[in-house]
mmCIF file with all atom_site columns, C-alpha atoms in Angstrom:
data_model
loop_
_atom_site.group_PDB
_atom_site.id
_atom_site.type_symbol
_atom_site.label_atom_id
_atom_site.label_alt_id
_atom_site.label_comp_id
_atom_site.label_asym_id
_atom_site.label_entity_id
_atom_site.label_seq_id
_atom_site.pdbx_PDB_ins_code
_atom_site.Cartn_x
_atom_site.Cartn_y
_atom_site.Cartn_z
_atom_site.occupancy
_atom_site.B_iso_or_equiv
_atom_site.pdbx_formal_charge
_atom_site.auth_seq_id
_atom_site.auth_comp_id
_atom_site.auth_asym_id
_atom_site.auth_atom_id
_atom_site.pdbx_PDB_model_num
ATOM 1   C CA . MET A 1 1   ? 22.337 38.042  24.463  1.00 0.00 ? 291 MET A CA 1
ATOM 2   C CA . ALA A 1 2   ? 22.566 35.834  21.595  1.00 0.00 ? 292 ALA A CA 1
ATOM 3   C CA . GLU A 1 3   ? 21.944 37.100  17.938  1.00 0.00 ? 293 GLU A CA 1
ATOM 4   C CA . ALA A 1 4   ? 18.707 35.967  16.322  1.00 0.00 ? 294 ALA A CA 1
ATOM 5   C CA . THR A 1 5   ? 19.272 33.301  13.962  1.00 0.00 ? 295 THR A CA 1
ATOM 6   C CA . PRO A 1 6   ? 17.775 33.911  10.325  1.00 0.00 ? 296 PRO A CA 1
ATOM 7   C CA . GLY A 1 7   ? 14.597 32.067  9.840   1.00 0.00 ? 297 GLY A CA 1
ATOM 8   C CA . TYR A 1 8   ? 15.622 30.628  6.681   1.00 0.00 ? 298 TYR A CA 1
ATOM 9   C CA . GLU A 1 9   ? 18.383 28.659  8.561   1.00 0.00 ? 299 GLU A CA 1
ATOM 10  C CA . LEU A 1 10  ? 15.847 26.456  10.263  1.00 0.00 ? 300 LEU A CA 1
ATOM 11  C CA . PRO A 1 11  ? 14.563 24.367  7.450   1.00 0.00 ? 301 PRO A CA 1
ATOM 12  C CA . LEU A 1 12  ? 18.119 23.928  5.971   1.00 0.00 ? 302 LEU A CA 1
ATOM 13  C CA . ARG A 1 13  ? 19.487 22.766  9.583   1.00 0.00 ? 303 ARG A CA 1
ATOM 14  C CA . LEU A 1 14  ? 16.396 20.494  9.806   1.00 0.00 ? 304 LEU A CA 1
ATOM 15  C CA . PHE A 1 15  ? 17.212 19.032  6.228   1.00 0.00 ? 305 PHE A CA 1
ATOM 16  C CA . ALA A 1 16  ? 20.808 18.805  7.016   1.00 0.00 ? 306 ALA A CA 1
ATOM 17  C CA . ALA A 1 17  ? 20.206 16.661  10.078  1.00 0.00 ? 307 ALA A CA 1
ATOM 18  C CA . PHE A 1 18  ? 17.828 14.651  8.066   1.00 0.00 ? 308 PHE A CA 1
ATOM 19  C CA . ARG A 1 19  ? 20.351 14.121  5.313   1.00 0.00 ? 309 ARG A CA 1
ATOM 20  C CA . SER A 1 20  ? 23.209 13.450  7.723   1.00 0.00 ? 310 SER A CA 1
ATOM 21  C CA . ILE A 1 21  ? 21.201 10.477  9.262   1.00 0.00 ? 311 ILE A CA 1
ATOM 22  C CA . ILE A 1 22  ? 19.902 9.084   5.942   1.00 0.00 ? 312 ILE A CA 1
ATOM 23  C CA . ASP A 1 23  ? 23.455 9.464   4.429   1.00 0.00 ? 313 ASP A CA 1
ATOM 24  C CA . GLU A 1 24  ? 25.080 7.475   7.339   1.00 0.00 ? 314 GLU A CA 1
ATOM 25  C CA . VAL A 1 25  ? 22.286 4.704   7.234   1.00 0.00 ? 315 VAL A CA 1
ATOM 26  C CA . HIS A 1 26  ? 22.717 4.255   3.642   1.00 0.00 ? 316 HIS A CA 1
ATOM 27  C CA . ALA A 1 27  ? 26.472 4.060   3.598   1.00 0.00 ? 317 ALA A CA 1
ATOM 28  C CA . GLU A 1 28  ? 26.361 1.223   6.376   1.00 0.00 ? 318 GLU A CA 1
ATOM 29  C CA . LEU A 1 29  ? 23.660 -0.457  4.160   1.00 0.00 ? 319 LEU A CA 1
ATOM 30  C CA . ALA A 1 30  ? 25.941 -0.417  1.416   1.00 0.00 ? 320 ALA A CA 1
ATOM 31  C CA . ARG A 1 31  ? 28.950 -1.615  3.215   1.00 0.00 ? 321 ARG A CA 1
ATOM 32  C CA . GLU A 1 32  ? 26.628 -4.660  4.494   1.00 0.00 ? 322 GLU A CA 1
ATOM 33  C CA . GLY A 1 33  ? 25.956 -5.612  1.044   1.00 0.00 ? 323 GLY A CA 1
ATOM 34  C CA . HIS A 1 34  ? 23.145 -3.303  -0.120  1.00 0.00 ? 324 HIS A CA 1
ATOM 35  C CA . PRO A 1 35  ? 24.717 -0.655  -2.281  1.00 0.00 ? 325 PRO A CA 1
ATOM 36  C CA . ASP A 1 36  ? 21.858 -0.307  -4.528  1.00 0.00 ? 326 ASP A CA 1
ATOM 37  C CA . ILE A 1 37  ? 19.582 0.690   -2.012  1.00 0.00 ? 327 ILE A CA 1
ATOM 38  C CA . ARG A 1 38  ? 18.601 4.508   -2.081  1.00 0.00 ? 328 ARG A CA 1
ATOM 39  C CA . PRO A 1 39  ? 16.882 6.974   0.040   1.00 0.00 ? 329 PRO A CA 1
ATOM 40  C CA . MET A 1 40  ? 13.635 6.918   -1.640  1.00 0.00 ? 330 MET A CA 1
ATOM 41  C CA . HIS A 1 41  ? 13.483 3.035   -1.342  1.00 0.00 ? 331 HIS A CA 1
ATOM 42  C CA . GLY A 1 42  ? 12.655 3.296   2.271   1.00 0.00 ? 332 GLY A CA 1
ATOM 43  C CA . PHE A 1 43  ? 9.637  5.293   1.348   1.00 0.00 ? 333 PHE A CA 1
ATOM 44  C CA . VAL A 1 44  ? 8.735  2.720   -1.286  1.00 0.00 ? 334 VAL A CA 1
ATOM 45  C CA . PHE A 1 45  ? 9.384  -0.205  1.389   1.00 0.00 ? 335 PHE A CA 1
ATOM 46  C CA . GLN A 1 46  ? 7.031  1.797   3.749   1.00 0.00 ? 336 GLN A CA 1
ATOM 47  C CA . ALA A 1 47  ? 4.400  2.403   1.116   1.00 0.00 ? 337 ALA A CA 1
ATOM 48  C CA . ILE A 1 48  ? 4.324  -1.159  0.116   1.00 0.00 ? 338 ILE A CA 1
ATOM 49  C CA . GLY A 1 49  ? 3.799  -2.237  3.691   1.00 0.00 ? 339 GLY A CA 1
ATOM 50  C CA . ILE A 1 50  ? 3.655  -5.827  5.093   1.00 0.00 ? 340 ILE A CA 1
ATOM 51  C CA . ASP A 1 51  ? 0.401  -6.666  2.892   1.00 0.00 ? 341 ASP A CA 1
ATOM 52  C CA . GLY A 1 52  ? 1.768  -5.393  -0.527  1.00 0.00 ? 342 GLY A CA 1
ATOM 53  C CA . THR A 1 53  ? 0.453  -3.222  -2.848  1.00 0.00 ? 343 THR A CA 1
ATOM 54  C CA . THR A 1 54  ? -0.254 -2.565  -6.500  1.00 0.00 ? 344 THR A CA 1
ATOM 55  C CA . ALA A 1 55  ? 1.728  -0.309  -8.838  1.00 0.00 ? 345 ALA A CA 1
ATOM 56  C CA . VAL A 1 56  ? -0.909 2.240   -9.084  1.00 0.00 ? 346 VAL A CA 1
ATOM 57  C CA . GLU A 1 57  ? -1.554 2.484   -5.328  1.00 0.00 ? 347 GLU A CA 1
ATOM 58  C CA . LEU A 1 58  ? 1.966  2.815   -4.692  1.00 0.00 ? 348 LEU A CA 1
ATOM 59  C CA . GLY A 1 59  ? 2.374  5.482   -7.113  1.00 0.00 ? 349 GLY A CA 1
ATOM 60  C CA . ALA A 1 60  ? -0.597 7.153   -5.479  1.00 0.00 ? 350 ALA A CA 1
ATOM 61  C CA . ARG A 1 61  ? 0.947  6.945   -1.943  1.00 0.00 ? 351 ARG A CA 1
ATOM 62  C CA . LEU A 1 62  ? 4.398  8.120   -3.021  1.00 0.00 ? 352 LEU A CA 1
ATOM 63  C CA . GLY A 1 63  ? 3.054  11.059  -5.069  1.00 0.00 ? 353 GLY A CA 1
ATOM 64  C CA . VAL A 1 64  ? 4.697  9.970   -8.211  1.00 0.00 ? 354 VAL A CA 1
ATOM 65  C CA . SER A 1 65  ? 3.064  8.411   -11.624 1.00 0.00 ? 355 SER A CA 1
ATOM 66  C CA . LYS A 1 66  ? 2.349  4.750   -12.176 1.00 0.00 ? 356 LYS A CA 1
ATOM 67  C CA . GLN A 1 67  ? 5.128  4.614   -14.815 1.00 0.00 ? 357 GLN A CA 1
ATOM 68  C CA . ALA A 1 68  ? 7.627  5.956   -12.085 1.00 0.00 ? 358 ALA A CA 1
ATOM 69  C CA . ALA A 1 69  ? 6.407  3.499   -9.611  1.00 0.00 ? 359 ALA A CA 1
ATOM 70  C CA . GLY A 1 70  ? 6.750  0.682   -11.933 1.00 0.00 ? 360 GLY A CA 1
ATOM 71  C CA . LYS A 1 71  ? 10.497 1.538   -12.841 1.00 0.00 ? 361 LYS A CA 1
ATOM 72  C CA . THR A 1 72  ? 11.190 1.797   -9.160  1.00 0.00 ? 362 THR A CA 1
ATOM 73  C CA . ILE A 1 73  ? 9.480  -1.691  -8.701  1.00 0.00 ? 363 ILE A CA 1
ATOM 74  C CA . ALA A 1 74  ? 11.390 -3.229  -11.693 1.00 0.00 ? 364 ALA A CA 1
ATOM 75  C CA . ASN A 1 75  ? 14.638 -1.887  -10.037 1.00 0.00 ? 365 ASN A CA 1
ATOM 76  C CA . LEU A 1 76  ? 14.017 -3.271  -6.738  1.00 0.00 ? 366 LEU A CA 1
ATOM 77  C CA . GLU A 1 77  ? 12.727 -6.674  -8.230  1.00 0.00 ? 367 GLU A CA 1
ATOM 78  C CA . LYS A 1 78  ? 16.144 -6.868  -9.905  1.00 0.00 ? 368 LYS A CA 1
ATOM 79  C CA . GLY A 1 79  ? 17.989 -6.517  -6.700  1.00 0.00 ? 369 GLY A CA 1
ATOM 80  C CA . GLY A 1 80  ? 15.685 -9.097  -4.954  1.00 0.00 ? 370 GLY A CA 1
ATOM 81  C CA . TYR A 1 81  ? 14.013 -6.968  -2.478  1.00 0.00 ? 371 TYR A CA 1
ATOM 82  C CA . VAL A 1 82  ? 10.519 -7.150  -3.674  1.00 0.00 ? 372 VAL A CA 1
ATOM 83  C CA . GLU A 1 83  ? 8.448  -9.479  -5.947  1.00 0.00 ? 373 GLU A CA 1
ATOM 84  C CA . ARG A 1 84  ? 5.387  -9.244  -8.089  1.00 0.00 ? 374 ARG A CA 1
ATOM 85  C CA . GLY A 1 85  ? 2.525  -11.646 -7.660  1.00 0.00 ? 375 GLY A CA 1
ATOM 86  C CA . THR A 1 86  ? -1.214 -11.984 -7.711  1.00 0.00 ? 376 THR A CA 1
ATOM 87  C CA . ASP A 1 87  ? -3.477 -10.936 -5.152  1.00 0.00 ? 377 ASP A CA 1
ATOM 88  C CA . ALA A 1 88  ? -5.123 -14.075 -3.466  1.00 0.00 ? 378 ALA A CA 1
ATOM 89  C CA . ARG A 1 89  ? -8.708 -12.391 -3.268  1.00 0.00 ? 379 ARG A CA 1
ATOM 90  C CA . ASP A 1 90  ? -8.588 -11.076 -6.877  1.00 0.00 ? 380 ASP A CA 1
ATOM 91  C CA . ALA A 1 91  ? -6.283 -12.704 -9.484  1.00 0.00 ? 381 ALA A CA 1
ATOM 92  C CA . ARG A 1 92  ? -6.682 -9.803  -11.921 1.00 0.00 ? 382 ARG A CA 1
ATOM 93  C CA . ARG A 1 93  ? -4.681 -7.594  -9.395  1.00 0.00 ? 383 ARG A CA 1
ATOM 94  C CA . LYS A 1 94  ? -0.792 -7.646  -9.466  1.00 0.00 ? 384 LYS A CA 1
ATOM 95  C CA . ILE A 1 95  ? 0.523  -7.119  -5.952  1.00 0.00 ? 385 ILE A CA 1
ATOM 96  C CA . VAL A 1 96  ? 4.102  -6.045  -5.318  1.00 0.00 ? 386 VAL A CA 1
ATOM 97  C CA . ARG A 1 97  ? 5.176  -7.505  -1.822  1.00 0.00 ? 387 ARG A CA 1
ATOM 98  C CA . LEU A 1 98  ? 8.538  -7.018  -0.046  1.00 0.00 ? 388 LEU A CA 1
ATOM 99  C CA . THR A 1 99  ? 10.857 -10.214 -0.102  1.00 0.00 ? 389 THR A CA 1
ATOM 100 C CA . GLY A 1 100 ? 12.860 -11.303 3.089   1.00 0.00 ? 390 GLY A CA 1
ATOM 101 C CA . LYS A 1 101 ? 15.692 -9.265  1.694   1.00 0.00 ? 391 LYS A CA 1
ATOM 102 C CA . GLY A 1 102 ? 13.503 -6.111  1.601   1.00 0.00 ? 392 GLY A CA 1
ATOM 103 C CA . VAL A 1 103 ? 12.327 -6.830  5.164   1.00 0.00 ? 393 VAL A CA 1
ATOM 104 C CA . GLU A 1 104 ? 15.944 -7.454  6.245   1.00 0.00 ? 394 GLU A CA 1
ATOM 105 C CA . VAL A 1 105 ? 16.794 -3.861  4.995   1.00 0.00 ? 395 VAL A CA 1
ATOM 106 C CA . LEU A 1 106 ? 13.816 -2.481  6.905   1.00 0.00 ? 396 LEU A CA 1
ATOM 107 C CA . ASP A 1 107 ? 14.799 -4.158  9.941   1.00 0.00 ? 397 ASP A CA 1
ATOM 108 C CA . ARG A 1 108 ? 18.422 -3.222  9.641   1.00 0.00 ? 398 ARG A CA 1
ATOM 109 C CA . SER A 1 109 ? 17.665 0.635   8.827   1.00 0.00 ? 399 SER A CA 1
ATOM 110 C CA . ALA A 1 110 ? 15.572 0.697   12.003  1.00 0.00 ? 400 ALA A CA 1
ATOM 111 C CA . ARG A 1 111 ? 18.393 -0.635  14.158  1.00 0.00 ? 401 ARG A CA 1
ATOM 112 C CA . LEU A 1 112 ? 20.820 1.971   12.353  1.00 0.00 ? 402 LEU A CA 1
ATOM 113 C CA . PHE A 1 113 ? 18.615 4.778   13.151  1.00 0.00 ? 403 PHE A CA 1
ATOM 114 C CA . GLU A 1 114 ? 18.526 3.623   16.781  1.00 0.00 ? 404 GLU A CA 1
ATOM 115 C CA . THR A 1 115 ? 22.360 3.607   16.875  1.00 0.00 ? 405 THR A CA 1
ATOM 116 C CA . ILE A 1 116 ? 22.257 7.174   15.403  1.00 0.00 ? 406 ILE A CA 1
ATOM 117 C CA . GLN A 1 117 ? 19.808 8.239   17.889  1.00 0.00 ? 407 GLN A CA 1
ATOM 118 C CA . THR A 1 118 ? 21.939 6.799   20.772  1.00 0.00 ? 408 THR A CA 1
ATOM 119 C CA . ARG A 1 119 ? 24.954 8.720   19.482  1.00 0.00 ? 409 ARG A CA 1
ATOM 120 C CA . TRP A 1 120 ? 23.101 12.042  19.437  1.00 0.00 ? 410 TRP A CA 1
ATOM 121 C CA . ALA A 1 121 ? 21.830 11.401  22.838  1.00 0.00 ? 411 ALA A CA 1
ATOM 122 C CA . GLU A 1 122 ? 25.625 10.957  24.010  1.00 0.00 ? 412 GLU A CA 1
ATOM 123 C CA . ALA A 1 123 ? 26.447 14.251  22.134  1.00 0.00 ? 413 ALA A CA 1
ATOM 124 C CA . ILE A 1 124 ? 23.897 16.629  23.368  1.00 0.00 ? 414 ILE A CA 1
ATOM 125 C CA . GLY A 1 125 ? 22.427 14.657  26.310  1.00 0.00 ? 415 GLY A CA 1
ATOM 126 C CA . GLU A 1 126 ? 19.414 12.440  26.625  1.00 0.00 ? 416 GLU A CA 1
ATOM 127 C CA . ASP A 1 127 ? 17.365 15.412  28.124  1.00 0.00 ? 417 ASP A CA 1
ATOM 128 C CA . ARG A 1 128 ? 18.085 17.597  25.201  1.00 0.00 ? 418 ARG A CA 1
ATOM 129 C CA . LEU A 1 129 ? 17.346 14.873  22.462  1.00 0.00 ? 419 LEU A CA 1
ATOM 130 C CA . ALA A 1 130 ? 14.251 14.185  24.419  1.00 0.00 ? 420 ALA A CA 1
ATOM 131 C CA . ALA A 1 131 ? 13.158 17.726  24.386  1.00 0.00 ? 421 ALA A CA 1
ATOM 132 C CA . LEU A 1 132 ? 13.947 18.114  20.634  1.00 0.00 ? 422 LEU A CA 1
ATOM 133 C CA . HIS A 1 133 ? 11.649 15.074  20.046  1.00 0.00 ? 423 HIS A CA 1
ATOM 134 C CA . ALA A 1 134 ? 8.991  16.703  22.076  1.00 0.00 ? 424 ALA A CA 1
ATOM 135 C CA . ASP A 1 135 ? 9.473  20.120  20.294  1.00 0.00 ? 425 ASP A CA 1
ATOM 136 C CA . LEU A 1 136 ? 9.198  18.486  16.843  1.00 0.00 ? 426 LEU A CA 1
ATOM 137 C CA . ARG A 1 137 ? 6.049  16.467  17.724  1.00 0.00 ? 427 ARG A CA 1
ATOM 138 C CA . THR A 1 138 ? 4.623  19.860  18.741  1.00 0.00 ? 428 THR A CA 1
ATOM 139 C CA . LEU A 1 139 ? 5.724  21.802  15.824  1.00 0.00 ? 429 LEU A CA 1
ATOM 140 C CA . THR A 1 140 ? 4.884  18.973  13.146  1.00 0.00 ? 430 THR A CA 1
ATOM 141 C CA . PRO A 1 141 ? 1.641  17.551  14.058  1.00 0.00 ? 431 PRO A CA 1
ATOM 142 C CA . GLY A 1 142 ? -0.068 14.906  11.937  1.00 0.00 ? 432 GLY A CA 1
ATOM 143 C CA . GLU A 1 143 ? 0.905  12.137  9.993   1.00 0.00 ? 433 GLU A CA 1
ATOM 144 C CA . LEU A 1 144 ? 4.572  10.975  10.822  1.00 0.00 ? 434 LEU A CA 1
ATOM 145 C CA . PHE A 1 145 ? 5.215  8.999   7.909   1.00 0.00 ? 435 PHE A CA 1
ATOM 146 C CA . GLN A 1 146 ? 4.853  11.390  4.887   1.00 0.00 ? 436 GLN A CA 1
ATOM 147 C CA . LEU A 1 147 ? 5.205  8.843   2.204   1.00 0.00 ? 437 LEU A CA 1
ATOM 148 C CA . ASP A 1 148 ? 4.438  11.382  -0.757  1.00 0.00 ? 438 ASP A CA 1
ATOM 149 C CA . THR A 1 149 ? 7.766  12.925  0.055   1.00 0.00 ? 439 THR A CA 1
ATOM 150 C CA . PRO A 1 150 ? 9.342  11.630  -3.189  1.00 0.00 ? 440 PRO A CA 1
ATOM 151 C CA . GLY A 1 151 ? 6.619  13.235  -5.299  1.00 0.00 ? 441 GLY A CA 1
ATOM 152 C CA . TRP A 1 152 ? 6.622  16.346  -3.270  1.00 0.00 ? 442 TRP A CA 1
ATOM 153 C CA . PHE A 1 153 ? 10.378 16.842  -4.169  1.00 0.00 ? 443 PHE A CA 1
ATOM 154 C CA . GLY A 1 154 ? 9.239  15.861  -7.803  1.00 0.00 ? 444 GLY A CA 1
ATOM 155 C CA . ALA A 1 155 ? 9.784  18.923  -10.282 1.00 0.00 ? 445 ALA A CA 1
ATOM 156 C CA . ASP A 1 156 ? 6.268  18.509  -11.458 1.00 0.00 ? 446 ASP A CA 1
ATOM 157 C CA . ARG A 1 157 ? 4.733  20.276  -8.353  1.00 0.00 ? 447 ARG A CA 1
#
């Protein structure tokens, strides 16, 4: 009979798998001309969404301060990934939107995740990967996109 794995190893292995995938995607994005994109930016792009959002709303969605969100927006704006504008329904509201370059990074990331998943299926078998997906869905019910992860990792929690 196999020896039991210590409980503390489970979150470490899950995080190591997450980190491995994210690091690989970002290394490839850097090779493809996006060296300034960081893991948190994926959460930011998802939180901005297709309709855009304000800095206040972005901070709330990410679980960070308005100032932290504003700094991230400024950096992404310099890189050409987002743009600021006014809300067509309310000119007082300043909206942040993804540019074509930002959407391109999201699309490319999605394809890279698919490539990694295919490679993992080849390594452990499609059935085992499908079972892993099913098991994780069972064990982690609820919202798939935890956009507040950057704030959750923050020191002020």
